[in-house]
Coordinates of C-alpha atoms in Angstrom, one line a residue:
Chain A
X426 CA 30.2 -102.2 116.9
X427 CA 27.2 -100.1 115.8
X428 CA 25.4 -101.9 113.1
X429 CA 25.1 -99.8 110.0
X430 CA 22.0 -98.5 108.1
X431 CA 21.7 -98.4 104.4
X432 CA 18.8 -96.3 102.6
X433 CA 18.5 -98.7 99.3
X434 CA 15.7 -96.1 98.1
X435 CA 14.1 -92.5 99.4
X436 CA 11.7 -91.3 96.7
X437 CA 9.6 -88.6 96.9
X438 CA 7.3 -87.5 94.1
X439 CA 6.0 -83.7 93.7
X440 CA 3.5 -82.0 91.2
X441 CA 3.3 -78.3 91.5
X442 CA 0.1 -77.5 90.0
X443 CA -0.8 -74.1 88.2
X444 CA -1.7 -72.1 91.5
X445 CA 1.6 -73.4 93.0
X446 CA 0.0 -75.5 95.0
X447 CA 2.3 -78.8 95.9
X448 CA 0.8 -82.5 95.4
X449 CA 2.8 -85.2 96.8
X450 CA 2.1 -88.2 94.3
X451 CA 4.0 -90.4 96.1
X452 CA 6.3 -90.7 98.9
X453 CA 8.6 -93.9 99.8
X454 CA 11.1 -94.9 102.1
X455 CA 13.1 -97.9 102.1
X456 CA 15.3 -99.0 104.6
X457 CA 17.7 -102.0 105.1
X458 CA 19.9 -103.2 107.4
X459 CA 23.4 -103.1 105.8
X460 CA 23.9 -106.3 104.8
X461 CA 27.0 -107.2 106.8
X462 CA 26.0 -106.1 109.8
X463 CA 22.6 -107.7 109.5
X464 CA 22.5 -109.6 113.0
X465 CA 20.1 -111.4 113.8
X466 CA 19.3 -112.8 110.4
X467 CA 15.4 -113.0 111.3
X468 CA 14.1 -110.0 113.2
X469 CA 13.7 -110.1 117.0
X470 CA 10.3 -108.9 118.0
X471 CA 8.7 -107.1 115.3
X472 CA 10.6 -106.0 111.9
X473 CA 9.4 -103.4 109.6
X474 CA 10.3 -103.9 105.8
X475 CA 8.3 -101.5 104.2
X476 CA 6.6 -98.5 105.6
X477 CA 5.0 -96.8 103.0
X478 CA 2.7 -93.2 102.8
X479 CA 1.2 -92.5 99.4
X480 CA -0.6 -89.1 99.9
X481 CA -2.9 -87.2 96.8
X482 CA -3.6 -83.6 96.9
X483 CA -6.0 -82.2 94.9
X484 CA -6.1 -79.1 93.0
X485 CA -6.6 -76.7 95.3
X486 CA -4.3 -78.1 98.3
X487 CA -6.4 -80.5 100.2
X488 CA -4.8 -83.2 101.7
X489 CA -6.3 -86.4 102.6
X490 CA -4.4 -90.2 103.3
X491 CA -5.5 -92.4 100.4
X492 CA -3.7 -95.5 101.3
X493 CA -2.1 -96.2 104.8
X494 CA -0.3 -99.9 104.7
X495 CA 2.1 -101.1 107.6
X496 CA 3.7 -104.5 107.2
X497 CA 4.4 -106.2 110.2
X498 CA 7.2 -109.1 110.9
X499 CA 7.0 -111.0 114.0
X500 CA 9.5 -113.1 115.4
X501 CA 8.7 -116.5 116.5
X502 CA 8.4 -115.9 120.0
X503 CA 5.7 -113.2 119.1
X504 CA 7.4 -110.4 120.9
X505 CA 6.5 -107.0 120.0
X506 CA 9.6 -104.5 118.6
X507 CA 7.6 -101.9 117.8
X508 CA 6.3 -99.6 119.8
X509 CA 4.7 -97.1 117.9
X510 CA 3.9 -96.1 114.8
X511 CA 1.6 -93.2 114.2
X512 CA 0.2 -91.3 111.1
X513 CA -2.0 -88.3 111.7
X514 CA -3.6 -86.6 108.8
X515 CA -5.4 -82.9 108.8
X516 CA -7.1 -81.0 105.8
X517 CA -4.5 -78.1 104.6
X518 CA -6.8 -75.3 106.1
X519 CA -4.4 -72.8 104.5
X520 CA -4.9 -74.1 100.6
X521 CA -9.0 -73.1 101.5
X522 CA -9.7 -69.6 99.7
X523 CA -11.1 -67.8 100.6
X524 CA -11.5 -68.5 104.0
X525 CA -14.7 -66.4 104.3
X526 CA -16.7 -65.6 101.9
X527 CA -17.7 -62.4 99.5
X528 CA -21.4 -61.9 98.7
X529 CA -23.3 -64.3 99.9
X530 CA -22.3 -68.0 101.0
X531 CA -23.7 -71.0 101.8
X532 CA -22.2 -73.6 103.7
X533 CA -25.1 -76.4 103.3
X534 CA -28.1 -77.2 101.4
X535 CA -30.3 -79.9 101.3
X536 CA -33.8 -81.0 100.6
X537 CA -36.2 -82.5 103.1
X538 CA -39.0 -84.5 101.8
X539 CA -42.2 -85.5 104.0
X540 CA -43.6 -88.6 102.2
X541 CA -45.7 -91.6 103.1
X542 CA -44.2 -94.2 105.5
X543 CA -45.9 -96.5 107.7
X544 CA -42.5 -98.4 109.2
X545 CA -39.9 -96.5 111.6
X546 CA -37.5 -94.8 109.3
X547 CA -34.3 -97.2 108.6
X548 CA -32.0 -96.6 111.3
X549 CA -33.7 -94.4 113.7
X550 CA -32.9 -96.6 116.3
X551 CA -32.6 -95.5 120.4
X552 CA -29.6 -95.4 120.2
X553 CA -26.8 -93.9 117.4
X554 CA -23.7 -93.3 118.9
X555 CA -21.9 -91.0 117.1
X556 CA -18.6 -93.3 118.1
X557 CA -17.5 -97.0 118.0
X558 CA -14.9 -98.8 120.2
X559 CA -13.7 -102.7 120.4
X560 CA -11.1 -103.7 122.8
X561 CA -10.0 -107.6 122.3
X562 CA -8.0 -109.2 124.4
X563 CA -6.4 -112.9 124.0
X564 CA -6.7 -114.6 120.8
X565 CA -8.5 -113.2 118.4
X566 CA -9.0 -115.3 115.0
X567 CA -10.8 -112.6 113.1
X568 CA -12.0 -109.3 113.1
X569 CA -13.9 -108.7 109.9
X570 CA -15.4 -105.5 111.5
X571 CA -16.6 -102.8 113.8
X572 CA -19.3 -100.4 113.0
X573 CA -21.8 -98.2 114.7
X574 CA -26.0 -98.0 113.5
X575 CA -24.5 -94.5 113.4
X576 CA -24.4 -93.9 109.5
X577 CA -21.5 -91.3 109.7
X578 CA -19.8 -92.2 113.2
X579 CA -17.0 -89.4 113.8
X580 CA -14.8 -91.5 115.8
X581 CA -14.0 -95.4 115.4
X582 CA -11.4 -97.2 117.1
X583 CA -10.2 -100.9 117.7
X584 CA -8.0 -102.2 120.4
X585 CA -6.3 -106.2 120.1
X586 CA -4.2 -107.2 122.9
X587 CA -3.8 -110.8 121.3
X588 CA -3.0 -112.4 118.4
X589 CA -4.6 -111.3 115.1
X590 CA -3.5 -113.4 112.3
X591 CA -6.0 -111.6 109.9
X592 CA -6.6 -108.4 107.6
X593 CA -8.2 -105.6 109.6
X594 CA -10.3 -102.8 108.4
X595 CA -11.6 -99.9 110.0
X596 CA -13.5 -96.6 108.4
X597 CA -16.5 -94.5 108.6
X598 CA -18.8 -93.6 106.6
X599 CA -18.3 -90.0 107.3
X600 CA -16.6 -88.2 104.8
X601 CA -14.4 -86.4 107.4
X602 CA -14.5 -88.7 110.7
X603 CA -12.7 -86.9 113.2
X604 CA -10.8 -89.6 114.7
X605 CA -10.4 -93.2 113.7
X606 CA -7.6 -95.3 115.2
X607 CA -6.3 -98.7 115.4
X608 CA -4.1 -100.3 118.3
X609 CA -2.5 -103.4 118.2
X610 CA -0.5 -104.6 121.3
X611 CA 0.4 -107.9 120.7
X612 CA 1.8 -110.2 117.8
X613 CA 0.1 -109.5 115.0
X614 CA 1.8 -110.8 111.4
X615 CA -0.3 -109.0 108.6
X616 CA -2.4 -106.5 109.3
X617 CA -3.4 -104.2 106.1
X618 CA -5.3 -101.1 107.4
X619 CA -7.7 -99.1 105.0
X620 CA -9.5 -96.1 106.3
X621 CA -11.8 -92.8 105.1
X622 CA -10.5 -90.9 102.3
X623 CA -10.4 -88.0 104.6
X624 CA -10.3 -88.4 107.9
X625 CA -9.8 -85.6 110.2
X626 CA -6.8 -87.4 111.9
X627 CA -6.0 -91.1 112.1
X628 CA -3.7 -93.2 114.2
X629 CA -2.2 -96.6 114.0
X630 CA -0.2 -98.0 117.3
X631 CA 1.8 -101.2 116.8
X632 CA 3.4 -101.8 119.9
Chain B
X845 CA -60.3 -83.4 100.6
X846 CA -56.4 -83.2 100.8
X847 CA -53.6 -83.2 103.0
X848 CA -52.6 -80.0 105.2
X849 CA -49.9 -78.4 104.2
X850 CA -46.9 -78.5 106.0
X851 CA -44.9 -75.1 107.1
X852 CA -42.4 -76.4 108.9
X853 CA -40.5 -80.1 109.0
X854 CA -37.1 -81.4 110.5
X855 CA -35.2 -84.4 109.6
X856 CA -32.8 -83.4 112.0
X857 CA -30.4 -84.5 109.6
X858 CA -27.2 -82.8 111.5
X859 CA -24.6 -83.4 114.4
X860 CA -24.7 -84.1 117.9
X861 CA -25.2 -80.9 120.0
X862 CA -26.5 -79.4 116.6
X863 CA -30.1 -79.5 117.4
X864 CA -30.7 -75.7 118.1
X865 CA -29.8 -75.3 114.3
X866 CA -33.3 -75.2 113.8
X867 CA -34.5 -74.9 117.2
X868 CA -34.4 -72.9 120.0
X869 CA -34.2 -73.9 123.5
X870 CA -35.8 -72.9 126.9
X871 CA -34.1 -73.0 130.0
X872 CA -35.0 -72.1 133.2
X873 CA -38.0 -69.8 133.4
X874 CA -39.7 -70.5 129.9
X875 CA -41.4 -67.6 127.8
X876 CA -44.9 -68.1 128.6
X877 CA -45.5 -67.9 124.9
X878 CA -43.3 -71.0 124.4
X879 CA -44.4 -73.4 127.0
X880 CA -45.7 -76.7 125.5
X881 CA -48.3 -78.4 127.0
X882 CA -47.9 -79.3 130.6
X883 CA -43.7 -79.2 131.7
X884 CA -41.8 -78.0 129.6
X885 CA -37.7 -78.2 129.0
X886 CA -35.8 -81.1 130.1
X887 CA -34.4 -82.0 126.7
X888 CA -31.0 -82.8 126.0
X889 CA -29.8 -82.4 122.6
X890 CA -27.3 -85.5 122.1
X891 CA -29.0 -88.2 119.8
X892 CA -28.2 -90.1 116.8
X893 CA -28.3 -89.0 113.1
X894 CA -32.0 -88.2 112.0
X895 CA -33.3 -88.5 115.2
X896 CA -33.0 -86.5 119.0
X897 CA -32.4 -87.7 122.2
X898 CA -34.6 -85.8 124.5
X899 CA -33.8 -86.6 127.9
X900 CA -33.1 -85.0 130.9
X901 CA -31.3 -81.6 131.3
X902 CA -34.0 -78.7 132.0
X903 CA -33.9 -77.9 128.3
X904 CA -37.1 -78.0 125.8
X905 CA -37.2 -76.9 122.3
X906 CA -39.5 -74.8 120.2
X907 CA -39.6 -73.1 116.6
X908 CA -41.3 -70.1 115.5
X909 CA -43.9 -70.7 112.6
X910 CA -44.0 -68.9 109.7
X911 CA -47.4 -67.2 110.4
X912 CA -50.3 -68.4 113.3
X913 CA -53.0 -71.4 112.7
X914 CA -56.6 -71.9 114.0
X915 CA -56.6 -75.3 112.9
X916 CA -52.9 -77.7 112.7
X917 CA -51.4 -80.6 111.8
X918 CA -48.5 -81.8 113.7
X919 CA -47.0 -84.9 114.1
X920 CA -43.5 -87.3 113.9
X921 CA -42.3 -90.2 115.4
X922 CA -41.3 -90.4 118.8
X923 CA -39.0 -93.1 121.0
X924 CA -39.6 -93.8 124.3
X925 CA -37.4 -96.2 126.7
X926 CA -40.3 -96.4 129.0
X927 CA -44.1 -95.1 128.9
X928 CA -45.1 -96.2 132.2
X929 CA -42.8 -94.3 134.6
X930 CA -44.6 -91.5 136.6
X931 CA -41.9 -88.9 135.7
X932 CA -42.0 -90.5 132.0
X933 CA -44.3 -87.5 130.3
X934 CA -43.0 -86.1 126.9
X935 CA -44.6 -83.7 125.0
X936 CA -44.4 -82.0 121.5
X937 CA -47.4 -80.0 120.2
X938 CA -48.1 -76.1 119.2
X939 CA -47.9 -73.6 121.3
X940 CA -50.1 -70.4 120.8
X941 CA -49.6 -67.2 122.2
X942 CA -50.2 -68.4 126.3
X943 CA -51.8 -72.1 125.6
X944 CA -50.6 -75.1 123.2
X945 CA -51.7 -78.2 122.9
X946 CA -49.4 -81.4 123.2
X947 CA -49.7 -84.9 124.5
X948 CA -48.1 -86.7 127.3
X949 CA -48.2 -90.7 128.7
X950 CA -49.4 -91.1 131.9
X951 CA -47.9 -93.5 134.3
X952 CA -49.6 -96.6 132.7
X953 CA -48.6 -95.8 128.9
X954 CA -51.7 -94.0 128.2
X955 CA -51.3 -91.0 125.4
X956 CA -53.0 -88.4 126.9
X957 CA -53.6 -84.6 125.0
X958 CA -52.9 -81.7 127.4
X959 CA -54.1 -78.1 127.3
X960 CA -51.4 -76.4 128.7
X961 CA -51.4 -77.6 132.0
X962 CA -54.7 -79.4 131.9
X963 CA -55.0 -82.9 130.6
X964 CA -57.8 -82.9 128.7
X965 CA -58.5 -86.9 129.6
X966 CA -62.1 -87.0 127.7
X967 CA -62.4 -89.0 124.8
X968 CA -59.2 -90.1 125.8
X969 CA -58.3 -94.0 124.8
X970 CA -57.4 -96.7 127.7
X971 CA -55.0 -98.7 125.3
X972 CA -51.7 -98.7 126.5
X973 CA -48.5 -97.8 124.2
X974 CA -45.6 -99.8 124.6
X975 CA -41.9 -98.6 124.9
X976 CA -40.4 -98.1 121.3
X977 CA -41.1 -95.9 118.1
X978 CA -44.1 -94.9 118.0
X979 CA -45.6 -92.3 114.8
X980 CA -48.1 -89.5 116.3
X981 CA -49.7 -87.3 115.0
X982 CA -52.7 -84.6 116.0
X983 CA -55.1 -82.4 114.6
X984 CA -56.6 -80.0 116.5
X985 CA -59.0 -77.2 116.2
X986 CA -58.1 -74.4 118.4
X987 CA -61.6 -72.8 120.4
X988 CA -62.3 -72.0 124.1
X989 CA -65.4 -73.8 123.7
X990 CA -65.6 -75.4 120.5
X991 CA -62.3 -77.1 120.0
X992 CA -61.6 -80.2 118.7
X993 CA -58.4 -82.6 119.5
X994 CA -58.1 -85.8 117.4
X995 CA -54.7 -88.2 118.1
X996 CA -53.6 -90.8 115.8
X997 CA -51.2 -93.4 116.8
X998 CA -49.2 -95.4 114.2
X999 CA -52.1 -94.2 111.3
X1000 CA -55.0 -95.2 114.3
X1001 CA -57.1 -93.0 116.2
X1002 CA -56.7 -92.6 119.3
X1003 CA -58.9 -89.8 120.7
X1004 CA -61.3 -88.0 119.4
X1005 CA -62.7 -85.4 121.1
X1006 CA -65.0 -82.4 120.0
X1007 CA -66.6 -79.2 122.1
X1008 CA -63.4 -78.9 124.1
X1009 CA -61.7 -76.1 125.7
X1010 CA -58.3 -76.1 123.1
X1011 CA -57.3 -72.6 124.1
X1012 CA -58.1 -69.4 122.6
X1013 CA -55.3 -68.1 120.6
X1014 CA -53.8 -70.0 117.1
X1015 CA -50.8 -71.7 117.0
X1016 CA -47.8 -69.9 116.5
X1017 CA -45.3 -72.5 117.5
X1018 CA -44.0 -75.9 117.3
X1019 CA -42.0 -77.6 120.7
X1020 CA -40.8 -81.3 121.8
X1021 CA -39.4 -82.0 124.7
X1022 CA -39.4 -84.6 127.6
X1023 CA -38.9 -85.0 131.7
X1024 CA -37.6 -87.9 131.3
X1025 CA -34.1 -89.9 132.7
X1026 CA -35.0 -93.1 130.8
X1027 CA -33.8 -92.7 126.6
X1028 CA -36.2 -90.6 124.6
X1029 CA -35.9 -90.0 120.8
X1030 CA -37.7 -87.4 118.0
X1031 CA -37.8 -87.5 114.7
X1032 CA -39.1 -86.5 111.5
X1033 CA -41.4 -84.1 113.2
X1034 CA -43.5 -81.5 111.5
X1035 CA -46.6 -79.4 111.3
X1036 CA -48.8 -78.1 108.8
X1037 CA -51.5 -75.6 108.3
X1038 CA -54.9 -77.0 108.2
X1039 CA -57.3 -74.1 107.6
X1040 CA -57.0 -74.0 104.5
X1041 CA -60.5 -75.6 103.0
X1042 CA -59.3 -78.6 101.0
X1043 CA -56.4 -79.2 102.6
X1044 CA -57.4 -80.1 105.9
X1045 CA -56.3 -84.2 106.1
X1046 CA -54.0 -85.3 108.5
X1047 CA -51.0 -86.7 106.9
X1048 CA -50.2 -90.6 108.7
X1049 CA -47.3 -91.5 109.3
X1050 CA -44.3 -90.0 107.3
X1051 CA -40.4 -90.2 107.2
X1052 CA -38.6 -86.5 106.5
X1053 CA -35.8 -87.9 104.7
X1054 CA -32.8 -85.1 104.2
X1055 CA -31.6 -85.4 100.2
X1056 CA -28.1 -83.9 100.8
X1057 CA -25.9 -82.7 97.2
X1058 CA -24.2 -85.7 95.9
X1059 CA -23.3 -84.5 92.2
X1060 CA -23.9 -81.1 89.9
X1061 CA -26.7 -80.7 88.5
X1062 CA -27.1 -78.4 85.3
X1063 CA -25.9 -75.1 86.7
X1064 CA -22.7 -74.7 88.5
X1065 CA -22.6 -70.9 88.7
X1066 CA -21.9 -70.2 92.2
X1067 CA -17.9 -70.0 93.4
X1068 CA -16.8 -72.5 95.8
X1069 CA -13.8 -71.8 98.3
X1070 CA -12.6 -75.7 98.1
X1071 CA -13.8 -78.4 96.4
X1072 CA -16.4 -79.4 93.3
X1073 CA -19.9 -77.1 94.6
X1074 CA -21.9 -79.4 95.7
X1075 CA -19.3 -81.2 97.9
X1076 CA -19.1 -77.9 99.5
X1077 CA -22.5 -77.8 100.5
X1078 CA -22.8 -81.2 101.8
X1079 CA -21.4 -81.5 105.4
X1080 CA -23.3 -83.0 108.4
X1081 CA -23.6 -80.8 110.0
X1082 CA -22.8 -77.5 108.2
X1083 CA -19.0 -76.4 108.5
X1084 CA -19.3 -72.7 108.1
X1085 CA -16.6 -71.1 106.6
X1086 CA -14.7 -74.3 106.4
X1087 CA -16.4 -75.4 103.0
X1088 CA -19.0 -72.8 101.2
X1089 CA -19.7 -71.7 97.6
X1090 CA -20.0 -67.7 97.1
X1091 CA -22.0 -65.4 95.0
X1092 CA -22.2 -61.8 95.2
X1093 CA -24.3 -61.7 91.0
X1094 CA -28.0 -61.8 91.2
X1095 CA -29.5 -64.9 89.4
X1096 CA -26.9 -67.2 89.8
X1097 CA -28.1 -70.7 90.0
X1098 CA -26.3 -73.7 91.7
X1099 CA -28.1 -77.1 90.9
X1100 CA -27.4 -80.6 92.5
X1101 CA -28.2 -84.0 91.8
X1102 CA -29.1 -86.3 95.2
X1103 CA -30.0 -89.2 96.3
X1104 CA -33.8 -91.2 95.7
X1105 CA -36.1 -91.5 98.1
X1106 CA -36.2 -94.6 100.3
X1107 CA -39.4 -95.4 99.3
X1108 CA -42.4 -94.7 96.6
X1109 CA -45.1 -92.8 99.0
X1110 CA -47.0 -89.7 98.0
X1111 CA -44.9 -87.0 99.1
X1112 CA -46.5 -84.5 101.2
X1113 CA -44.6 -82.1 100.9
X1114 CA -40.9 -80.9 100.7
X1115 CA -38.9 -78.2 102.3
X1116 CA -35.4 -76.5 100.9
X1117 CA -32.9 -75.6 103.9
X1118 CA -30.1 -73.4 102.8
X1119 CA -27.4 -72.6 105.1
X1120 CA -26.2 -69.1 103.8
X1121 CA -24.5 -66.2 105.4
X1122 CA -23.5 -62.5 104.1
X1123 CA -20.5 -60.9 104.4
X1124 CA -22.6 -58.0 105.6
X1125 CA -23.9 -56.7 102.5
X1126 CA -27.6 -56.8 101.5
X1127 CA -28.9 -60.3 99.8
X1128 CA -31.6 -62.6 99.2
X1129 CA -31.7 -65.4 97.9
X1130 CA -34.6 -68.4 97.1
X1131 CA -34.5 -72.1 96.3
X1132 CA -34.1 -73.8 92.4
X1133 CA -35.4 -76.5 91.3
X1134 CA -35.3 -78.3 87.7
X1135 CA -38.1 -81.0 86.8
X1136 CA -37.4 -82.1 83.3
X1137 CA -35.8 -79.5 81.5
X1138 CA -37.4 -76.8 83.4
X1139 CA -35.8 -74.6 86.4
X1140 CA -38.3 -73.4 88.2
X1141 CA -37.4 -70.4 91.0
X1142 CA -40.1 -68.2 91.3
X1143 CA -40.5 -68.9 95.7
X1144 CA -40.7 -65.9 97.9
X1145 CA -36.9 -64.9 98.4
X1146 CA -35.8 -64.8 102.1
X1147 CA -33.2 -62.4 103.2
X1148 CA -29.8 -63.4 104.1
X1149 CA -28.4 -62.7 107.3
X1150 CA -24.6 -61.8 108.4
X1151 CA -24.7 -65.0 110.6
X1152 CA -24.9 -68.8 109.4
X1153 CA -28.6 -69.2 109.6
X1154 CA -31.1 -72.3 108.0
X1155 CA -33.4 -70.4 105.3
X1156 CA -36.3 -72.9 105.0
X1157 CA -38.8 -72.9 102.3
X1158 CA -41.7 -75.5 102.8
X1159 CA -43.7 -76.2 99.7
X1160 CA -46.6 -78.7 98.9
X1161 CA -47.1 -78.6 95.8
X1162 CA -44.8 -79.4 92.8
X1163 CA -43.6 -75.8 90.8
X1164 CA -44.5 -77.7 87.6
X1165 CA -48.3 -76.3 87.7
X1166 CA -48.4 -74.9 91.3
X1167 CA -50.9 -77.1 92.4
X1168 CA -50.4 -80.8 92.5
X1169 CA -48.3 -82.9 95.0
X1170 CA -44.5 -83.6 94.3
X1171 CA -44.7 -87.3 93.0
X1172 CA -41.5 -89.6 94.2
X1173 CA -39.9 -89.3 91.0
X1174 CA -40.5 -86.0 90.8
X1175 CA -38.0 -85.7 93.4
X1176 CA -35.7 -88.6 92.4
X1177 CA -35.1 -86.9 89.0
X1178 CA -35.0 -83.6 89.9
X1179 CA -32.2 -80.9 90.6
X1180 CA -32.5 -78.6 93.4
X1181 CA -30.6 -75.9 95.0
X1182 CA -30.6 -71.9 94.9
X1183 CA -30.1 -68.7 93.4
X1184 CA -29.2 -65.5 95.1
X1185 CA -32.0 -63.2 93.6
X1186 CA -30.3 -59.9 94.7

C-alpha cells in the first residue's frame, strides 16, 4: 500500500512593493509522513525534516539567498537517501532598469593611491587563484574552512566523501561569486551551510 | 627637491583576463613604437587580484602616456619564479617613439638595463637578485650621448650610469612584459614625469592601493539602474551595463566614502579611474573630491566615449591649495568620485 504524504504546513510569504515589484519574505515547506503509514519509525538512509529557503528581495527586484539550511538525518548504518538537493540562485536581470543607460553612465569608480611602502603589498602573492577546491575523502573530524589568498575568489567548492560530524561553511568574499558549491557524499548528520549574500549561483549535493 | 610626479599608475585592481582594461596588448609583429626594451610580448594576462601574471603567450603590454618625457620615473614591484633561467628575461620600462628603456635579468639573476635591444651592461651591479617580489624602480634621462640610467632595487641602487646612449626620442609609453614559462607577477606599476625642476626624486618603493566606493558620501545626485550608488560603482571588475548610475544634467556630483589606506606613508600621488560610457550623446565629465567640507572639481574634464572606457586622472598634489602632497588622512577622510561637467 502506498504510504501517504501529509503537508502539515506550506507557507509562502509575499510583499508587493510600490513599483510592483514582488519580495518573497519567506518561503516554507513542511512535510510529514502521515502518521499511520509512517514505516520505518527511524529513517532509512538519510531523512529530511525541514527543508527551508528564506529568500529577501529588495526594492528594486534583486534577488539574492540570505540563508540556505539543510538538515540532514542519518540512519545508523550511515547510508545515504538522498541524492540530491540543489539550490541555484541568479540576480533578477529583468527588475535592473534601465538596462542601459541615458546620458552618461558609469559602471565603476575608484581611487588609486601611490604611497610609501617598503614591504610587498599584503597579499600579492605568486599565486591568487581566482578559485578554491577541497576534496576529502574518509573520515573527516572537521572542516572549519577553505579559502583562497584570493581576496574575492569567484568560485569555491568543497567535496567530503566521509564522515563529517561537524558545521561546514563555505563563502567568498566576493560580493557576487559566480559559483560556490558544496558536495557531500557520505553520512553526514548536521551540516548547516552559510554562504555570500549574493552569489551568482550556488549548489548543495547531499547524496 | 621633490618626488616626480606620476601620470600614469595601475593597481590592477580588476578580474582575471581583465588586464587590457588599462592596457593594450602586442601580438605578433609589435608596433615599433611599442617595443620595450629587448623582446617584447609573451605576457599572459591571468594573475591574482592586484597583481599580473606575465608569463608566457606571445603577448606584452603597453599604455599610451598622457604626453612625452625627457626625463621618467617608472617603477613597481615585480615577481619572478626564477631569475636565473636563460629564457627568464622580463622587462617593463618606457618606450619612446623607436627606443625605450627597460631592464631584464640575465641568466645569473643579474638586473640588467636594456636600450632597446642593447644591454647597456656598464655601471651595471654583479649582485644577484633572488626569485621573489622584488620593488624596481628607474630613472632615466633620455640622450644619444648624454643619457643617464639609475636602477633601484628594494629602495637600493643598483646602477648608476651617466654619458650613455638612452635613445633619442622621450618617452611616450609605459610596457611590462616577460618570456618567461616559469610564474612571473606585476604590480603596482607606474611612471611619473621627472622634468619638471623640483620634482625630479624617484619615488622608492610604493604600493598603488585601489579605494573602491563602500558608502555615500555627501552627494548622491547621479541615478542608479539597481542598487544604493555607490554599490553600483563598485564591482571587480566593472560590469557594464549590469550595475551603473546615470546622468544626462551637467554638475551633478556623486560622492563616496572608502576604505583607509593600509598604511601611513606620504602619498605620492593619486589617480581617479572612472569607468563611464555615453549613450552616444556628447559628455564630459571630471573627478570630485571633498576634503573637509570642501568639494573640490575643478580637473581638466575628459570626454566620454560611447564604449565602457577607464577615464584616469593622475594628480600629485592635494586640490586643497594645489600644491602640496595628499597626506594619508587626507585620503582616509575624504570623498571622491565625479561630476559630469557637460
Amino acid at each position: 500500500m502506498a504510504q501517504r504524504v501529509r503537508v502539515t504546513q506550506s507557507l509562502v510569504e509575499v510583499l508587493q512593493d510600490a513599483p510592483g515589484n514582488v519580495r518573497i519574505t519567506q518561503s516554507l515547506v513542511e512535510v510529514l509522513q502521515d502518521a499511520p503509514s509512517i514505516s520505518p519509525a527511524t529513517p532509512t538512509g538519510v531523512g529530511v525534516t525541514q527543508s527551508l529557503v528564506e529568500v529577501l528581495q529588495d526594492a528594486p527586484g534583486s534577488v539574492w539567498v540570505t540563508q540556505c539550511l539543510v538538515e540532514v538525518l542519518q540512519d545508523a548504518g550511515g547510508n545515504a537517501v538522498v541524492t540530491q538537493s540543489l539550490v541555484e540562485v541568479l540576480q533578477d536581470a529583468p527588475t535592473i532598469s534601465p538596462a542601459t543607460p541615458t546620458g552618461v553612465g558609469v559602471t565603476q569608480y575608484l581611487v588609486e593611491v601611490l604611497f610609501d611602502a617598503h614591504e610587498i603589498p599584503s597579499g600579492v602573492v605568486e599565486s591568487h587563484p581566482t578559485t578554491a577546491s577541497l576534496v576529502l575523502s574518509g573520515a573527516v573530524p572537521s572542516v572549519s574552512a577553505i579559502a583562497t589568498a584570493h581576496p574575492q575568489p569567484t568560485a569555491v567548492s568543497l567535496v567530503l566523501t566521509g564522515d563529517v560530524p561537524t558545521v561546514l561553511a563555505i563563502g567568498s568574499a566576493h560580493p557576487q561569486p559566480n559559483y560556490q558549491s558544496l558536495v557531500l557524499t557520505a553520512g553526514t548528520p548536521l551540516v548547516a551551510v552559510t554562504g555570500n549574500s549574493r552569489p551568482r549561483a550556488m549548489g548543495y549535493i547531499i547524496g | 627637491m621633490g618626488k616626480a610626479t606620476p601620470v600614469f599608475m595601475d593597481s590592477f585592481q580588476y578580474d582575471v583576463a581583465d588586464v587590457l582594461k588599462k592596457w593594450t596588448a602586442v601580438t605578433g609583429t609589435v608596433p615599433s613604437a611599442h617595443v620595450i626594451g629587448s623582446a617584447y610580448g609573451r605576457v599572459r594576462g591571468e594573475r591574482g587580484s592586484g597583481s599580473s601574471n606575465a608569463t608566457g603567450d606571445n603577448r606584452g603590454y603597453y599604455r599610451m602616456l598622457p604626453g612625452s618625457y625627457q626625463t621618467v620615473v617608472f617603477g613597481g614591484w615585480a615577481y619572478h619564479a626564477v631569475v636565473t633561467n636563460a629564457s627568464n628575461t622580463f622587462l617593463f620600462g618606457g618606450q619612446g617613439a623607436t627606443v625605450g628603456i627597460g631592464l631584464r635579468h640575465d641568466t645569473v639573476g643579474h638586473v640588467v638595463a636594456y636600450r632597446a635591444t642593447t644591454a647597456i651592461t656598464s655601471g651595471t651591479s654583479t649582485l644577484t637578485v633572488a626569485a621573489g617580489w622584488h620593488f624596481y624602480e628607474v630613472k632615466s634621462f633620455i640622450n644619444g650621448s648624454t643619457g643617464t640610467v639609475d636602477v633601484y632595487v628594494d629602495g637600493t641602487s643598483y646602477i648608476s650610469l651617466t654619458g650613455a646612449n638612452t635613445g633619442t626620442s622621450a618617452i611616450t609609453s609605459l610596457g611590462f612584459n616577460h618570456a618567461n614559462s616559469a610564474a612571473s607577477y606585476f604590480t603596482g606599476l607606474y611612471i611619473c614625469d621627472a622634468t619638471v625642476s623640483g620634482h625630479q626624486d624617484i619615488l622608492g618603493p610604493q604600493i598603488c592601493f585601489p579605494r573602491l566606493p563602500m558608502e555615500a558620501g555627501t552627494t548622491t545626485d547621479w541615478t542608479g539602474n539597481f542598487g544604493p550608488n555607490f554599490a553600483n560603482v563598485n564591482d571587480t571588475p566593472p560590469d557594464g551595463d549590469t550595475t551603473f548610475n546615470q546622468s544626462s544634467t551637467a554638475n551633478q556630483i556623486d560622492l563616496f566614502k572608502g576604505s583607509d589606506l593600509p598604511g601611513t606613508g606620504g602619498i605620492s600621488g593619486i589617480q581617479h579611474v572612472i569607468w563611464a560610457r555615453t549613450d552616444g550623446s556628447s559628455h564630459t565629465i571630471r573627478p570630485a573630491q571633498r576634503i573637509g567640507s570642501t568639494t573640490y572639481h575643478a580637473m581638466t574634464a575628459q570626454a566620454v566615449t560611447a564604449g565602457y572606457t577607464a577615464l584616469l586622472f593622475p594628480t600629485a598634489v592635494s586640490p586643497v591649495d594645489g600644491t602640496s602632497a595628499f597626506t594619508a588622512s587626507d585620503i582616509n577622510d575624504s570623498e571622491n568620485g565625479y561630476e559630469l561637467v557637460s
